[in-house]
N, CA, C and O atoms as a DFTB+ gen file, in Angstrom:
308 C
 N C O
     1  1     -21.470      -4.269     -15.397
     2  2     -20.886      -5.466     -15.957
     3  2     -21.980      -6.241     -16.688
     4  3     -23.019      -6.550     -16.105
     5  1     -21.753      -6.550     -17.942
     6  2     -22.719      -7.312     -18.713
     7  2     -22.387      -8.785     -18.627
     8  3     -21.225      -9.180     -18.731
     9  1     -23.423      -9.605     -18.435
    10  2     -23.274     -11.061     -18.349
    11  2     -24.102     -11.723     -19.434
    12  3     -25.088     -11.169     -19.919
    13  1     -23.680     -12.909     -19.799
    14  2     -24.506     -13.697     -20.702
    15  2     -25.769     -14.097     -19.938
    16  3     -25.713     -14.337     -18.732
    17  1     -26.895     -14.168     -20.626
    18  2     -28.187     -14.335     -19.949
    19  2     -28.315     -15.658     -19.191
    20  3     -29.154     -15.762     -18.297
    21  1     -27.510     -16.669     -19.523
    22  2     -27.620     -17.958     -18.814
    23  2     -26.842     -17.972     -17.485
    24  3     -26.967     -18.926     -16.716
    25  1     -26.050     -16.943     -17.208
    26  2     -25.274     -16.884     -15.978
    27  2     -26.096     -16.282     -14.840
    28  3     -26.887     -15.362     -15.047
    29  1     -25.897     -16.811     -13.653
    30  2     -26.584     -16.307     -12.455
    31  2     -25.735     -15.199     -11.835
    32  3     -24.638     -15.478     -11.351
    33  1     -26.208     -13.947     -11.834
    34  2     -25.423     -12.836     -11.291
    35  2     -25.028     -13.024      -9.821
    36  3     -24.004     -12.501      -9.381
    37  1     -25.831     -13.762      -9.069
    38  2     -25.534     -13.988      -7.650
    39  2     -24.303     -14.864      -7.446
    40  3     -23.706     -14.852      -6.370
    41  1     -23.918     -15.626      -8.474
    42  2     -22.774     -16.527      -8.357
    43  2     -21.494     -15.958      -8.955
    44  3     -20.441     -16.592      -8.884
    45  1     -21.575     -14.771      -9.542
    46  2     -20.413     -14.143     -10.165
    47  2     -19.699     -13.286      -9.121
    48  3     -20.326     -12.458      -8.459
    49  1     -18.394     -13.483      -8.975
    50  2     -17.601     -12.676      -8.049
    51  2     -16.890     -11.592      -8.854
    52  3     -16.026     -11.880      -9.682
    53  1     -17.262     -10.365      -8.601
    54  2     -16.696      -9.233      -9.313
    55  2     -15.237      -9.046      -8.919
    56  3     -14.913      -8.993      -7.733
    57  1     -14.360      -8.945      -9.909
    58  2     -12.930      -8.741      -9.677
    59  2     -12.515      -7.272      -9.861
    60  3     -11.338      -6.943      -9.712
    61  1     -13.457      -6.402     -10.179
    62  2     -13.162      -4.989     -10.380
    63  2     -12.582      -4.419      -9.075
    64  3     -13.131      -4.679      -8.004
    65  1     -11.495      -3.654      -9.140
    66  2     -10.890      -3.147      -7.907
    67  2     -11.699      -2.025      -7.262
    68  3     -12.325      -1.204      -7.933
    69  1     -11.658      -2.028      -5.939
    70  2     -12.268      -0.931      -5.181
    71  2     -11.331      -0.589      -4.026
    72  3     -10.559      -1.437      -3.578
    73  1     -11.399       0.646      -3.547
    74  2     -10.597       1.064      -2.407
    75  2     -11.337       0.692      -1.127
    76  3     -12.560       0.803      -1.043
    77  1     -10.574       0.251      -0.137
    78  2     -11.171      -0.095       1.153
    79  2     -10.159       0.192       2.253
    80  3      -8.949       0.136       2.034
    81  1     -10.670       0.496       3.426
    82  2      -9.829       0.617       4.608
    83  2     -10.050      -0.653       5.415
    84  3     -11.169      -0.951       5.833
    85  1      -8.970      -1.396       5.628
    86  2      -9.077      -2.672       6.333
    87  2      -9.279      -2.391       7.829
    88  3      -8.510      -1.640       8.428
    89  1     -10.313      -2.993       8.429
    90  2     -10.670      -2.645       9.809
    91  2      -9.625      -3.032      10.858
    92  3      -9.542      -2.374      11.896
    93  1      -8.836      -4.061      10.625
    94  2      -7.876      -4.491      11.638
    95  2      -6.648      -3.586      11.683
    96  3      -6.184      -3.230      12.767
    97  1      -6.115      -3.210      10.516
    98  2      -4.873      -2.433      10.479
    99  2      -5.066      -0.982      10.037
   100  3      -4.154      -0.166      10.173
   101  1      -6.238      -0.661       9.512
   102  2      -6.578       0.685       9.039
   103  2      -5.799       1.105       7.802
   104  3      -5.743       2.297       7.497
   105  1      -5.184       0.150       7.068
   106  2      -4.499       0.493       5.825
   107  2      -5.530       0.665       4.718
   108  3      -6.513      -0.073       4.650
   109  1      -5.291       1.657       3.845
   110  2      -6.148       1.911       2.683
   111  2      -5.546       1.140       1.510
   112  3      -4.426       1.427       1.085
   113  1      -6.286       0.164       0.987
   114  2      -5.778      -0.725      -0.057
   115  2      -6.834      -0.926      -1.138
   116  3      -7.995      -0.554      -0.971
   117  1      -6.407      -1.522      -2.247
   118  2      -7.349      -1.927      -3.289
   119  2      -7.624      -3.411      -3.149
   120  3      -6.703      -4.220      -3.037
   121  1      -8.914      -3.763      -3.158
   122  2      -9.323      -5.159      -3.103
   123  2     -10.353      -5.389      -4.210
   124  3     -10.865      -4.434      -4.795
   125  1     -10.651      -6.642      -4.491
   126  2     -11.678      -6.956      -5.483
   127  2     -13.039      -6.504      -4.961
   128  3     -13.298      -6.560      -3.759
   129  1     -13.888      -6.068      -5.846
   130  2     -15.213      -5.564      -5.497
   131  2     -16.006      -6.575      -4.661
   132  3     -16.744      -6.189      -3.755
   133  1     -15.853      -7.864      -4.964
   134  2     -16.600      -8.901      -4.254
   135  2     -15.952      -9.299      -2.932
   136  3     -16.529     -10.073      -2.168
   137  1     -14.748      -8.773      -2.653
   138  2     -14.031      -9.154      -1.442
   139  2     -14.457      -8.274      -0.262
   140  3     -14.677      -7.073      -0.419
   141  1     -14.564      -8.872       0.883
   142  2     -14.929      -8.160       2.102
   143  2     -13.676      -7.589       2.766
   144  3     -12.678      -8.300       2.881
   145  1     -13.695      -6.335       3.202
   146  2     -12.530      -5.768       3.891
   147  2     -12.146      -6.557       5.153
   148  3     -10.972      -6.596       5.522
   149  1     -13.110      -7.173       5.802
   150  2     -12.846      -7.953       7.003
   151  2     -12.050      -9.228       6.695
   152  3     -11.334      -9.733       7.559
   153  1     -12.174      -9.749       5.469
   154  2     -11.518     -10.997       5.084
   155  2     -10.260     -10.774       4.240
   156  3      -9.502     -11.715       4.008
   157  1     -10.033      -9.561       3.788
   158  2      -8.920      -9.273       2.878
   159  2      -7.573      -9.407       3.583
   160  3      -7.450      -9.153       4.782
   161  1      -6.566      -9.812       2.808
   162  2      -5.197      -9.877       3.287
   163  2      -4.524      -8.555       2.951
   164  3      -4.607      -8.084       1.816
   165  1      -3.869      -7.964       3.913
   166  2      -3.244      -6.653       3.700
   167  2      -1.903      -6.817       2.989
   168  3      -1.055      -7.583       3.446
   169  1      -1.695      -6.099       1.859
   170  2      -0.436      -6.196       1.114
   171  2       0.628      -5.178       1.527
   172  3       1.718      -5.166       0.956
   173  1       0.331      -4.332       2.501
   174  2       1.244      -3.258       2.897
   175  2       2.408      -3.838       3.724
   176  3       2.177      -4.640       4.630
   177  1       3.650      -3.441       3.420
   178  2       4.787      -3.921       4.225
   179  2       4.676      -3.479       5.683
   180  3       4.260      -2.356       5.967
   181  1       5.049      -4.363       6.599
   182  2       5.037      -4.050       8.025
   183  2       6.089      -2.970       8.291
   184  3       7.211      -3.051       7.791
   185  1       5.719      -1.964       9.078
   186  2       6.649      -0.863       9.347
   187  2       7.167      -0.868      10.787
   188  3       7.652       0.154      11.273
   189  1       7.068      -1.993      11.459
   190  2       7.496      -2.101      12.850
   191  2       8.998      -2.375      12.934
   192  3       9.521      -3.237      12.229
   193  1       9.669      -1.647      13.787
   194  2      11.067      -1.901      14.091
   195  2      11.086      -2.827      15.302
   196  3      10.454      -2.544      16.320
   197  1      11.813      -3.932      15.186
   198  2      11.854      -4.964      16.216
   199  2      12.781      -4.585      17.365
   200  3      13.541      -3.623      17.256
   201  1      12.724      -5.337      18.471
   202  2      13.573      -5.075      19.635
   203  2      15.060      -5.153      19.274
   204  3      15.885      -4.471      19.882
   205  1      15.400      -5.989      18.278
   206  2      16.796      -6.136      17.864
   207  2      17.279      -4.943      17.043
   208  3      18.470      -4.819      16.760
   209  1      16.350      -4.069      16.662
   210  2      16.703      -2.882      15.895
   211  2      16.439      -3.011      14.406
   212  3      16.506      -2.018      13.681
   213  1      16.138      -4.219      13.933
   214  2      15.865      -4.439      12.510
   215  2      14.400      -4.184      12.184
   216  3      13.529      -4.237      13.052
   217  1      14.159      -3.907      10.919
   218  2      12.805      -3.718      10.392
   219  2      12.187      -5.081      10.119
   220  3      12.877      -5.973       9.627
   221  1      10.906      -5.268      10.424
   222  2      10.182      -6.487      10.070
   223  2      10.142      -6.580       8.545
   224  3       9.942      -5.568       7.872
   225  1      10.329      -7.774       7.994
   226  2      10.378      -7.950       6.536
   227  2       9.097      -8.528       5.946
   228  3       9.041      -8.788       4.744
   229  1       8.066      -8.735       6.764
   230  2       6.823      -9.324       6.282
   231  2       5.829      -8.261       5.842
   232  3       6.007      -7.073       6.108
   233  1       4.780      -8.712       5.163
   234  2       3.644      -7.837       4.860
   235  2       2.869      -7.643       6.165
   236  3       3.089      -8.371       7.133
   237  1       1.982      -6.684       6.190
   238  2       1.178      -6.403       7.373
   239  2       0.565      -7.695       7.907
   240  3      -0.062      -8.447       7.162
   241  1       0.748      -7.941       9.185
   242  2       0.244      -9.185       9.787
   243  2      -0.496      -8.875      11.082
   244  3      -0.335      -9.570      12.085
   245  1      -1.307      -7.825      11.047
   246  2      -2.076      -7.411      12.210
   247  2      -3.070      -8.485      12.645
   248  3      -3.424      -8.550      13.822
   249  1      -3.524      -9.325      11.720
   250  2      -4.451     -10.404      12.050
   251  2      -3.739     -11.575      12.706
   252  3      -4.207     -12.106      13.713
   253  1      -2.608     -11.981      12.138
   254  2      -1.994     -13.249      12.529
   255  2      -0.934     -13.145      13.626
   256  3      -0.801     -14.075      14.421
   257  1      -0.182     -12.055      13.698
   258  2       0.887     -11.931      14.689
   259  2       1.180     -10.457      14.965
   260  3       2.274      -9.980      14.664
   261  1       0.220      -9.734      15.530
   262  2       0.374      -8.282      15.689
   263  2       1.533      -7.864      16.597
   264  3       2.077      -6.774      16.421
   265  1       1.919      -8.688      17.546
   266  2       2.978      -8.327      18.484
   267  2       4.325      -8.965      18.154
   268  3       5.255      -8.902      18.958
   269  1       4.430      -9.573      16.985
   270  2       5.669     -10.228      16.542
   271  2       6.120     -11.337      17.487
   272  3       7.319     -11.571      17.643
   273  1       5.168     -12.019      18.115
   274  2       5.498     -13.118      19.022
   275  2       6.075     -14.321      18.277
   276  3       6.925     -15.032      18.814
   277  1       5.616     -14.554      17.035
   278  2       6.074     -15.697      16.242
   279  2       7.164     -15.323      15.244
   280  3       7.769     -16.204      14.633
   281  1       7.419     -14.044      15.074
   282  2       8.376     -13.580      14.075
   283  2       9.805     -13.857      14.517
   284  3      10.168     -13.604      15.665
   285  1      10.611     -14.376      13.600
   286  2      12.025     -14.637      13.871
   287  2      12.856     -13.776      12.922
   288  3      12.759     -13.916      11.703
   289  1      13.661     -12.895      13.479
   290  2      14.531     -12.043      12.654
   291  2      15.740     -12.860      12.222
   292  3      16.452     -13.417      13.057
   293  1      15.966     -12.929      10.920
   294  2      17.072     -13.717      10.362
   295  2      18.254     -12.847       9.954
   296  3      19.219     -13.357       9.385
   297  1      18.204     -11.559      10.227
   298  2      19.293     -10.663       9.860
   299  2      20.444     -10.800      10.864
   300  3      20.227     -11.082      12.042
   301  1      21.653     -10.597      10.379
   302  2      22.818     -10.680      11.250
   303  2      22.897      -9.504      12.206
   304  3      22.510      -8.388      11.859
   305  1      23.387      -9.748      13.385
   306  2      23.530      -8.677      14.390
   307  2      24.952      -8.159      14.418
   308  3      25.266      -7.259      15.197
């Protein structure tokens, strides 16, 4: 990446995509080059089937609610 000479390279956050495996959920995703896999938000849809029988409708939430304790299913039974 070429920068203008007056810019400080240490302050530039690279947006170029890179592949990473997120350590919490183990999903393989693309994140910005400057982004840390530990801090990245996972964009993969949750694949958990709930006790009510419905599929979770959120994106992967292994960080915030891995056991669906806060999740409320709004689908009709």
